PDB file of C-alpha atoms and ligand atoms in Angstrom:
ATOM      1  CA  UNK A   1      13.369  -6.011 -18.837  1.00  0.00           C
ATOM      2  CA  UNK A   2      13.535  -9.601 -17.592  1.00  0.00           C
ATOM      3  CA  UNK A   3      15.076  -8.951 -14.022  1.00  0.00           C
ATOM      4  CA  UNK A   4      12.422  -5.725 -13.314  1.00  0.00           C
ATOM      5  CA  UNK A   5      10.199  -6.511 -10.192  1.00  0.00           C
ATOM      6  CA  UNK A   6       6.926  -7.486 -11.142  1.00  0.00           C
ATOM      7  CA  UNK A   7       4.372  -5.403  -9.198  1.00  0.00           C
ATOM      8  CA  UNK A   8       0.623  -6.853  -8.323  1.00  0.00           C
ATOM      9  CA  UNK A   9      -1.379  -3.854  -6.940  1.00  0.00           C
ATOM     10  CA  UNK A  10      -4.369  -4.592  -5.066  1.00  0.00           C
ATOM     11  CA  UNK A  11      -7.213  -2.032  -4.519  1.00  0.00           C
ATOM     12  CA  UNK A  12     -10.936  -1.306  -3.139  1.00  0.00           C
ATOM     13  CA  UNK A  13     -11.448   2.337  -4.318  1.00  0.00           C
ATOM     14  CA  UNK A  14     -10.226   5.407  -6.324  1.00  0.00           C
ATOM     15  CA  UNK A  15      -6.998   4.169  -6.577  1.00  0.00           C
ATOM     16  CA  UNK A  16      -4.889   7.885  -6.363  1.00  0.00           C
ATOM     17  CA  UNK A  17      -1.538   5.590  -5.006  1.00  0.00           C
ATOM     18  CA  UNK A  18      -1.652   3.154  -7.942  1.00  0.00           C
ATOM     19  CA  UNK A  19      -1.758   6.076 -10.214  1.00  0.00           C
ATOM     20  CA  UNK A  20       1.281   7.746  -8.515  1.00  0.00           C
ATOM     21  CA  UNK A  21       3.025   4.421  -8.320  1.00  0.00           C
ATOM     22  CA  UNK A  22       1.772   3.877 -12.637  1.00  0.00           C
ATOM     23  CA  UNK A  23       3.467   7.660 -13.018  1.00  0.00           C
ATOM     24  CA  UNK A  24       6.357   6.662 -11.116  1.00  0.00           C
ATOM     25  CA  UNK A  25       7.044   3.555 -13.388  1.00  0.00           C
ATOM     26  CA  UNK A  26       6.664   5.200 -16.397  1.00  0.00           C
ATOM     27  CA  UNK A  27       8.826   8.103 -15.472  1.00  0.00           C
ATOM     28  CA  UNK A  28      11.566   4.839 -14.279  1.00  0.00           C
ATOM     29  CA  UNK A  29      11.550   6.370 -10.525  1.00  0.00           C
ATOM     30  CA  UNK A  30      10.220   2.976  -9.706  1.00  0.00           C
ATOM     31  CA  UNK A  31      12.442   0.667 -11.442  1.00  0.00           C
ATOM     32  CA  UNK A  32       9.389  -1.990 -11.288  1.00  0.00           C
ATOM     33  CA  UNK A  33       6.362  -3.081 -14.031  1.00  0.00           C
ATOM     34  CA  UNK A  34       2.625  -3.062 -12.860  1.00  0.00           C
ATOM     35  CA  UNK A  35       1.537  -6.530 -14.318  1.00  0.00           C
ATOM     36  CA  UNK A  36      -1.749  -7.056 -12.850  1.00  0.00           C
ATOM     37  CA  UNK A  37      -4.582  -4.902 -10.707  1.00  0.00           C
ATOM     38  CA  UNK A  38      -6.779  -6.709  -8.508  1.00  0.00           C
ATOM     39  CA  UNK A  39     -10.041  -5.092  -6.676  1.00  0.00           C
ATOM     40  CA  UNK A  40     -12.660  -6.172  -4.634  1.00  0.00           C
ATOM     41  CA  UNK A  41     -14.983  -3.910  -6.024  1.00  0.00           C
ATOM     42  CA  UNK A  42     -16.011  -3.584  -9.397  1.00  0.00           C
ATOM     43  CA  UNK A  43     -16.904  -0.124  -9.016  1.00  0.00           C
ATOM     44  CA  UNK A  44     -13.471   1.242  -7.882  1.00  0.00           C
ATOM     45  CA  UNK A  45     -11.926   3.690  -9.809  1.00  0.00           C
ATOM     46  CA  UNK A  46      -8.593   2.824  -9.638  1.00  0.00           C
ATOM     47  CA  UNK A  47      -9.810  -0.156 -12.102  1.00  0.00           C
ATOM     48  CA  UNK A  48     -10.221   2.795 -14.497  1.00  0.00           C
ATOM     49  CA  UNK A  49      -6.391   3.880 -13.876  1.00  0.00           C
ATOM     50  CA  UNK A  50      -5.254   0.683 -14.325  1.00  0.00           C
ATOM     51  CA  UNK A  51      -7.123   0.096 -18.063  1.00  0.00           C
ATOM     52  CA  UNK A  52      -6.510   3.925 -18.829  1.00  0.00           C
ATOM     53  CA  UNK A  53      -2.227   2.734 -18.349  1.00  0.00           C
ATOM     54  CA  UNK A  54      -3.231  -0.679 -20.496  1.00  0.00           C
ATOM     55  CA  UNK A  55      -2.108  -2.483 -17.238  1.00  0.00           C
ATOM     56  CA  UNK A  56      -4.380  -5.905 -16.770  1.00  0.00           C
ATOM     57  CA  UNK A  57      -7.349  -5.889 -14.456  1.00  0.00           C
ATOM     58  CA  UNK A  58      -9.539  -7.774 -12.055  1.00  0.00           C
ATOM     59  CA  UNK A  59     -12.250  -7.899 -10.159  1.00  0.00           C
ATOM     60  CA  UNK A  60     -12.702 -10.353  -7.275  1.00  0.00           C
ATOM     61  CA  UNK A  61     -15.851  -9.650  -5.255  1.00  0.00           C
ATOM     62  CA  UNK A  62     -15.075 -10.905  -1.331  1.00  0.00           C
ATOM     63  CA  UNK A  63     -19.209 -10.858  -1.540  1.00  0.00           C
ATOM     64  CA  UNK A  64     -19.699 -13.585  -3.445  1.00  0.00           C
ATOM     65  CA  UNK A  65     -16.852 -15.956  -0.866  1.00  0.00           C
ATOM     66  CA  UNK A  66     -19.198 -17.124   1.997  1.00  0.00           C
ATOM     67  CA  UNK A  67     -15.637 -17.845   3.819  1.00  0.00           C
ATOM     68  CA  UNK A  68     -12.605 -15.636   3.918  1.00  0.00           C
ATOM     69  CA  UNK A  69     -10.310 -18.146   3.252  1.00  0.00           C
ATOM     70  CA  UNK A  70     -11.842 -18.797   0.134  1.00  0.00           C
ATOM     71  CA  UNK A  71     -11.609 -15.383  -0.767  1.00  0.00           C
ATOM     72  CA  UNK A  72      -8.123 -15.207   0.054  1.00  0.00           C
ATOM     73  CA  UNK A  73      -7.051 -18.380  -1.679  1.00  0.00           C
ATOM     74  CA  UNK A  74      -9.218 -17.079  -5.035  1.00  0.00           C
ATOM     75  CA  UNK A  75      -7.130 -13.721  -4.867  1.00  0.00           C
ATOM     76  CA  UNK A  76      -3.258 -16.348  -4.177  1.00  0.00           C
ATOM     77  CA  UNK A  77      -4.277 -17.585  -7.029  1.00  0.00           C
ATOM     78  CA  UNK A  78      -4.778 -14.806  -9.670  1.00  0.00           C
ATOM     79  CA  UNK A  79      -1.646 -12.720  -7.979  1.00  0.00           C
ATOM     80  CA  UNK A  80       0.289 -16.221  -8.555  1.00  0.00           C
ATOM     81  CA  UNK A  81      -0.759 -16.419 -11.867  1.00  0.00           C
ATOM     82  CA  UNK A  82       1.531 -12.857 -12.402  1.00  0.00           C
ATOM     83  CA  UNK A  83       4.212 -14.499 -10.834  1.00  0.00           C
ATOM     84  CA  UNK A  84       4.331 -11.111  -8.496  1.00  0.00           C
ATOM     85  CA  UNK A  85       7.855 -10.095  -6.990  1.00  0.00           C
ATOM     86  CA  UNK A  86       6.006  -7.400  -4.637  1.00  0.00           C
ATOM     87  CA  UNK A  87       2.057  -7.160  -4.098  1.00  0.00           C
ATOM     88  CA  UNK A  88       1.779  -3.692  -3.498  1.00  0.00           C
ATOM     89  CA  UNK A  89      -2.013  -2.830  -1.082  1.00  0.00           C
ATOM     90  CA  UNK A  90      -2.885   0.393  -2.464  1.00  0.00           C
ATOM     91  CA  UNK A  91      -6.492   1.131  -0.761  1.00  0.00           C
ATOM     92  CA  UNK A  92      -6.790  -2.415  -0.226  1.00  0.00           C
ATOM     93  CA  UNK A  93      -9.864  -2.077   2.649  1.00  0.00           C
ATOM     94  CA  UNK A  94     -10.269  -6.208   3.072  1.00  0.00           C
ATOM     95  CA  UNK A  95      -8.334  -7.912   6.179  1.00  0.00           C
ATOM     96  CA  UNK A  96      -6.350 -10.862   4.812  1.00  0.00           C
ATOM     97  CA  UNK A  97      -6.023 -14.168   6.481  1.00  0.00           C
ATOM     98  CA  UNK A  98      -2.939 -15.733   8.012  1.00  0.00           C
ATOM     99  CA  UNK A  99      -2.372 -17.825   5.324  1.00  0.00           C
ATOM    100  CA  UNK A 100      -2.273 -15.441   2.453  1.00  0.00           C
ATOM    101  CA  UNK A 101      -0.052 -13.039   4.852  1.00  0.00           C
ATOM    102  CA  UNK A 102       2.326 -15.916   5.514  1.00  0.00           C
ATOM    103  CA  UNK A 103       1.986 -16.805   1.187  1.00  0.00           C
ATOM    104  CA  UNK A 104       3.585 -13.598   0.768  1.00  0.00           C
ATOM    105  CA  UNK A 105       5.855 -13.313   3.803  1.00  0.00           C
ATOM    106  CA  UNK A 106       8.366 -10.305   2.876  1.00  0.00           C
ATOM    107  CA  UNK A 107       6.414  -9.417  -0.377  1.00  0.00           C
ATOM    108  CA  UNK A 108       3.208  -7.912   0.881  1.00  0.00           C
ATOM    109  CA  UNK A 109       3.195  -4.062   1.422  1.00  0.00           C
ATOM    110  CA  UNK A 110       1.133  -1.750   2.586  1.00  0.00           C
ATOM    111  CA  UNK A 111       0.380   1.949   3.074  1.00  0.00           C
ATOM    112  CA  UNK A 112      -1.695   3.616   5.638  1.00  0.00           C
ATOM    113  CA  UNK A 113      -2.998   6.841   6.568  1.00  0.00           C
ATOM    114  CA  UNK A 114      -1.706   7.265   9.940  1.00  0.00           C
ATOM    115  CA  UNK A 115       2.184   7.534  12.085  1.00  0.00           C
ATOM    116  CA  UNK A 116       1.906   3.843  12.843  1.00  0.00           C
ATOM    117  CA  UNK A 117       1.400   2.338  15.264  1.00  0.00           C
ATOM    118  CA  UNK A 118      -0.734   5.332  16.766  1.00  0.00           C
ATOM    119  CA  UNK A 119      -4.183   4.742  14.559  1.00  0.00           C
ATOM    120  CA  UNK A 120      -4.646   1.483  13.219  1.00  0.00           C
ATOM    121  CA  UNK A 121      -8.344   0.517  11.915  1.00  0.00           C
ATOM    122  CA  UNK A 122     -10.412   3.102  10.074  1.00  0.00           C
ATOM    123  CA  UNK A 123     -11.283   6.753   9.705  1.00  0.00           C
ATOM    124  CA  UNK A 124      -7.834   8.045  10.985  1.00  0.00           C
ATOM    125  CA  UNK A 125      -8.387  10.879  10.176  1.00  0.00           C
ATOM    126  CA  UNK A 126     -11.663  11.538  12.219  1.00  0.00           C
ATOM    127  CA  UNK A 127      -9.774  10.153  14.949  1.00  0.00           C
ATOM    128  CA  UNK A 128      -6.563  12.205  14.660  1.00  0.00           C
ATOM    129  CA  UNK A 129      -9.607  15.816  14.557  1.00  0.00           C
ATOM    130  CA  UNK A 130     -11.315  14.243  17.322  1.00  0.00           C
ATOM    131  CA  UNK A 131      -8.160  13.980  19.471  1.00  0.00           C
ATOM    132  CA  UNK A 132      -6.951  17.459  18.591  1.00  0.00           C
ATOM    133  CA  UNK A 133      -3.459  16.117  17.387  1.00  0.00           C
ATOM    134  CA  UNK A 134      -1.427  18.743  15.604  1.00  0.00           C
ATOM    135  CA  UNK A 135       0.685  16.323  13.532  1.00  0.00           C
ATOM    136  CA  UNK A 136      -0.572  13.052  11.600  1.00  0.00           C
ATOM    137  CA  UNK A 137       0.633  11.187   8.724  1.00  0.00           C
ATOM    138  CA  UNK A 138       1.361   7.987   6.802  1.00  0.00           C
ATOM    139  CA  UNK A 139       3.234   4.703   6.892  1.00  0.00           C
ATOM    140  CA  UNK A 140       4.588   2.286   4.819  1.00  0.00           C
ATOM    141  CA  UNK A 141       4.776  -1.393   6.280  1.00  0.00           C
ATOM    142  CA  UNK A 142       5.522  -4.856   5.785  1.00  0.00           C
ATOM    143  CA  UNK A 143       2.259  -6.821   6.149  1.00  0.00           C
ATOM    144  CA  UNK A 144       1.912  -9.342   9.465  1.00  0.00           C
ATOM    145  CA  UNK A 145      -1.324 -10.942   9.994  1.00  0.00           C
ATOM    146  CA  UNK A 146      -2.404  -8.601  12.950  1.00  0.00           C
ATOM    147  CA  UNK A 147      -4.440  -5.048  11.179  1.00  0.00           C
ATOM    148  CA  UNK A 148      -2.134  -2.558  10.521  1.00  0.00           C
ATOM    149  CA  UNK A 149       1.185  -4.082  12.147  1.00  0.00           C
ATOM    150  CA  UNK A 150       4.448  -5.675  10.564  1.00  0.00           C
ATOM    151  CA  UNK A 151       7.654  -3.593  10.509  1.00  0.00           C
ATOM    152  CA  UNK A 152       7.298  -0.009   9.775  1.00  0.00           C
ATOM    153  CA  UNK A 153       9.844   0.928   6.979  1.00  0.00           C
ATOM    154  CA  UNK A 154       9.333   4.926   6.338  1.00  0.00           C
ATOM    155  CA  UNK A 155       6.881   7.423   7.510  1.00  0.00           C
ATOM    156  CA  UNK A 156       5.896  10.648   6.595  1.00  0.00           C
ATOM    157  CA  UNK A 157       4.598  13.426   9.165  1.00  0.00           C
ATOM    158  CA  UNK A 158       1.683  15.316   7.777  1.00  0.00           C
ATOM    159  CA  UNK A 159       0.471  18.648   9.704  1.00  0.00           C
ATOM    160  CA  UNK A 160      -3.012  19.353  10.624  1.00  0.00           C
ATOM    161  CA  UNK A 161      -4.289  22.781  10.188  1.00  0.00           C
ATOM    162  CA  UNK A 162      -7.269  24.732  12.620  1.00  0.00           C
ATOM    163  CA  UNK A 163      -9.199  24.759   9.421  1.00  0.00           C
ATOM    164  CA  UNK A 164      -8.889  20.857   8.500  1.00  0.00           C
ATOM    165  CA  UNK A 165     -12.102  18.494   8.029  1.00  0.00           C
ATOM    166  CA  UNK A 166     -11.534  15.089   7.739  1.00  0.00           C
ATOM    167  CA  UNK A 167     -11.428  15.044   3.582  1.00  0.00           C
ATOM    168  CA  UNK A 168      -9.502  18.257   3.628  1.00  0.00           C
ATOM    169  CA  UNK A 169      -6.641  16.379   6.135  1.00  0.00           C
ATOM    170  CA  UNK A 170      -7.257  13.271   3.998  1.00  0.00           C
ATOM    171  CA  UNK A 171      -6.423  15.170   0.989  1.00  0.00           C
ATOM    172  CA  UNK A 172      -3.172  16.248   2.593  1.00  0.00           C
ATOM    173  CA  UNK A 173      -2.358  13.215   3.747  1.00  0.00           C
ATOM    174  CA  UNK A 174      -3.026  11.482   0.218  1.00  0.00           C
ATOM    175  CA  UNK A 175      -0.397  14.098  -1.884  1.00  0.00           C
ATOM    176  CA  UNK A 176       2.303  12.519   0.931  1.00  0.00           C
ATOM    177  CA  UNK A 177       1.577   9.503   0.505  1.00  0.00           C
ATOM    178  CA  UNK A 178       2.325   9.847  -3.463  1.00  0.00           C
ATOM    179  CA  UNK A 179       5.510  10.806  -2.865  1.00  0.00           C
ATOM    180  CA  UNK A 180       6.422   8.086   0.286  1.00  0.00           C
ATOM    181  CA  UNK A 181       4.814   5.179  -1.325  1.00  0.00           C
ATOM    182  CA  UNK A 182       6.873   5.171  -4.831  1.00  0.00           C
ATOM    183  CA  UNK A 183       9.588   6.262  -2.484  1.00  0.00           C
ATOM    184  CA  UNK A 184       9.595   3.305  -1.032  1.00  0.00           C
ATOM    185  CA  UNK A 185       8.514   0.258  -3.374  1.00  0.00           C
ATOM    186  CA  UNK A 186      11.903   1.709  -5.913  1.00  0.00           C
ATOM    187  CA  UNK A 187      14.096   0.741  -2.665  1.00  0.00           C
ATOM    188  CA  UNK A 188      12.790  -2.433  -2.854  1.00  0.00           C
ATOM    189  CA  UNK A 189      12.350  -3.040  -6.732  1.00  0.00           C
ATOM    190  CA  UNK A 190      16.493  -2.297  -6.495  1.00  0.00           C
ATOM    191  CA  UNK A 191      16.920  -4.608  -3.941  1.00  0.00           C
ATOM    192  CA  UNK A 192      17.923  -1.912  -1.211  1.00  0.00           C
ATOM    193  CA  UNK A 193      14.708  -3.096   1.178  1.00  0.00           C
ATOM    194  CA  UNK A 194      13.942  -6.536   2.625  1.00  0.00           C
ATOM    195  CA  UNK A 195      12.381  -7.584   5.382  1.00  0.00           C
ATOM    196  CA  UNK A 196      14.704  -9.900   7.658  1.00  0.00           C
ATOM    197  CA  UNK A 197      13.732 -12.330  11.033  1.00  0.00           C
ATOM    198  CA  UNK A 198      13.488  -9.373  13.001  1.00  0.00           C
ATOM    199  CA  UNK A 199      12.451  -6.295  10.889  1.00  0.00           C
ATOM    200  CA  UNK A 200      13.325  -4.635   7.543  1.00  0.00           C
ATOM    201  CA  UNK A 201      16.511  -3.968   6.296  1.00  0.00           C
ATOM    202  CA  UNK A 202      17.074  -1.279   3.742  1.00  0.00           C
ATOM    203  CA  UNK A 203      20.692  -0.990   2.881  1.00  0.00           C
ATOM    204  CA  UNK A 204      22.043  -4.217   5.349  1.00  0.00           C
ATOM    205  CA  UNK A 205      21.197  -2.074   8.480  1.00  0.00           C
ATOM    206  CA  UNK A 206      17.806  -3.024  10.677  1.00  0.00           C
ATOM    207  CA  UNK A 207      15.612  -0.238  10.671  1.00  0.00           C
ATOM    208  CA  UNK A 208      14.455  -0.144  14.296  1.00  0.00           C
ATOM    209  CA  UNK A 209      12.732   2.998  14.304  1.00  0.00           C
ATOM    210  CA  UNK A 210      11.038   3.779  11.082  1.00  0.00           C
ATOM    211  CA  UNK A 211      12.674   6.059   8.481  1.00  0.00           C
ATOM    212  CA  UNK A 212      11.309  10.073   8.672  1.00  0.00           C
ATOM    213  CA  UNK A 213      10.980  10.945   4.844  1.00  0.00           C
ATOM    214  CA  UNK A 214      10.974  14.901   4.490  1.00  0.00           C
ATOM    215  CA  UNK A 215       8.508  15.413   1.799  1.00  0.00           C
ATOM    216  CA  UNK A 216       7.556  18.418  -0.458  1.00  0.00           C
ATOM    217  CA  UNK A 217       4.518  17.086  -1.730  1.00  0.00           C
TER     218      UNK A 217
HETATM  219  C1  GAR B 301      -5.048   5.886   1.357  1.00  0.00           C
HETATM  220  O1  GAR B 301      -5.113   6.989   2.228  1.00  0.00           O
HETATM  221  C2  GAR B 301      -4.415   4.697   2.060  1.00  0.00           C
HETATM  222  O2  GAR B 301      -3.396   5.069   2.950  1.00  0.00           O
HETATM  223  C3  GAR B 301      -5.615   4.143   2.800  1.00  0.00           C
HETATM  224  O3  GAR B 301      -6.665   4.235   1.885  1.00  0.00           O
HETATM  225  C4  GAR B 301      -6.446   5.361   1.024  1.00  0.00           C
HETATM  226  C5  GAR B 301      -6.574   4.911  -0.412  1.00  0.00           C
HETATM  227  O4  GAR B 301      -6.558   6.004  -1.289  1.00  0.00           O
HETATM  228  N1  GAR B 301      -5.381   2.801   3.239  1.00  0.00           N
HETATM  229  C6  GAR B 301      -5.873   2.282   4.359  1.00  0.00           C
HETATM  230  O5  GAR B 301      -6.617   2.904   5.104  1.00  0.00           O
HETATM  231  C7  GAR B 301      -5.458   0.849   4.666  1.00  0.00           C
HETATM  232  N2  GAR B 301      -5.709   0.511   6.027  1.00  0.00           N
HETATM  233  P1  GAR B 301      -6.380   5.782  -2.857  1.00  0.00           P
HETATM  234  O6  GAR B 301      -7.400   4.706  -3.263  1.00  0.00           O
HETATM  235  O7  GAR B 301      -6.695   7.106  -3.461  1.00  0.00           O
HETATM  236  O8  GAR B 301      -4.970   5.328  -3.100  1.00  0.00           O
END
């Protein structure tokens, strides 16, 4: 077990991708260990996930920081206290500071509910009904210090029916991102997926456009 990549997952809310990325260890499609859970929120349910799997959990609350740097450096120092390969935003609804995105340069990840970089920011989905777009989706990135940018690694397209509402399309999106998001973090807990100078690598070769997983969710 010594060489498996220790995972940090950090959370705000019900925490559905930590428990597909919890089934996905267990079942050894992520060759990776969960070591810690961190959330902003005391009241997220993706805390209870995390106890349910006996995986250790936290609770930082960015209220009590009047600065958030300090925030930030409280939450370097509990993921550095797991010695973290890969911190793994799962839900994660806090914008983090230069310095802790430069701490983890190459091993901070993040998914988000939208075909990057069309819909950074919030309520994607909303946006994607109020534009009358036909296809949406999710992405997998690299974290950079600017919201919702760094290099894309894999996306998934997700269609949008007549019918949708924004939780119905949300709920779509979500069983995608279950399967992308494990997808993903295994080809970097086996070393396929790095991020380089300019981009991330998966296999040796740039990836200059991001990679179009066909999912069956
Ligand atoms: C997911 O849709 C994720 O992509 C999104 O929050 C949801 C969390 O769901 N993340 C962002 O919007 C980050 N900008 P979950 O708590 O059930 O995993």
């Amino acid at each position: 077990m010594s060489n498996v990549m220790r995972l940090v997952v950090l959370l705000s809310g019900n925490g559905s991708n930590l428990q597909a990325i919890i089934d996905a260890c267990e079942e050894q499609t992520i060759q990776g260990q969960i070591v810690g859970v961190i959330s902003n929120r005391a009241d997220a349910y993706g805390l209870e996930r995390a106890r349910k799997a006996k995986i250790p959990t936290h609770t930082i609350d960015h209220t009590l920081f009047k600065a958030r740097e300090s925030f930030d450096q409280a939450l370097i120092n509990m993921i550095d206290s797991y010695e973290a390969d890969l911190i793994v935003l799962a839900g994660f609804m806090r914008i983090l500071t230069e310095g802790f995105v430069q701490h983890y340069q190459g091993r901070l990840i993040n998914i988000h509910p939208s075909l990057l970089p069309a819909y950074k920011g919030t309520n994607t989905h909303e946006r994607v009904l109020a534009e009358g777009a036909t296809v949406h989706g999710a992405s997998v990135h690299f974290v950079t210090a600017e919201l919702d940018s760094g290099a894309v690694v894999a996306q998934v397209k997700v269609p949008v029916e007549a019918y949708d509402t924004a939780s119905t399309l949300a709920e779509r999106v979500l069983r995608y991102e279950h399967v992308l998001y494990p997808t993903v973090l295994q080809w970097f807990c086996t070393g396929r997926l790095r991020l380089g100078k300019d981009g991330a690598y998966l296999d040796g070769e740039l990836i200059d456009t991001p990679l179009q997983l066909v999912v069956e969710p």
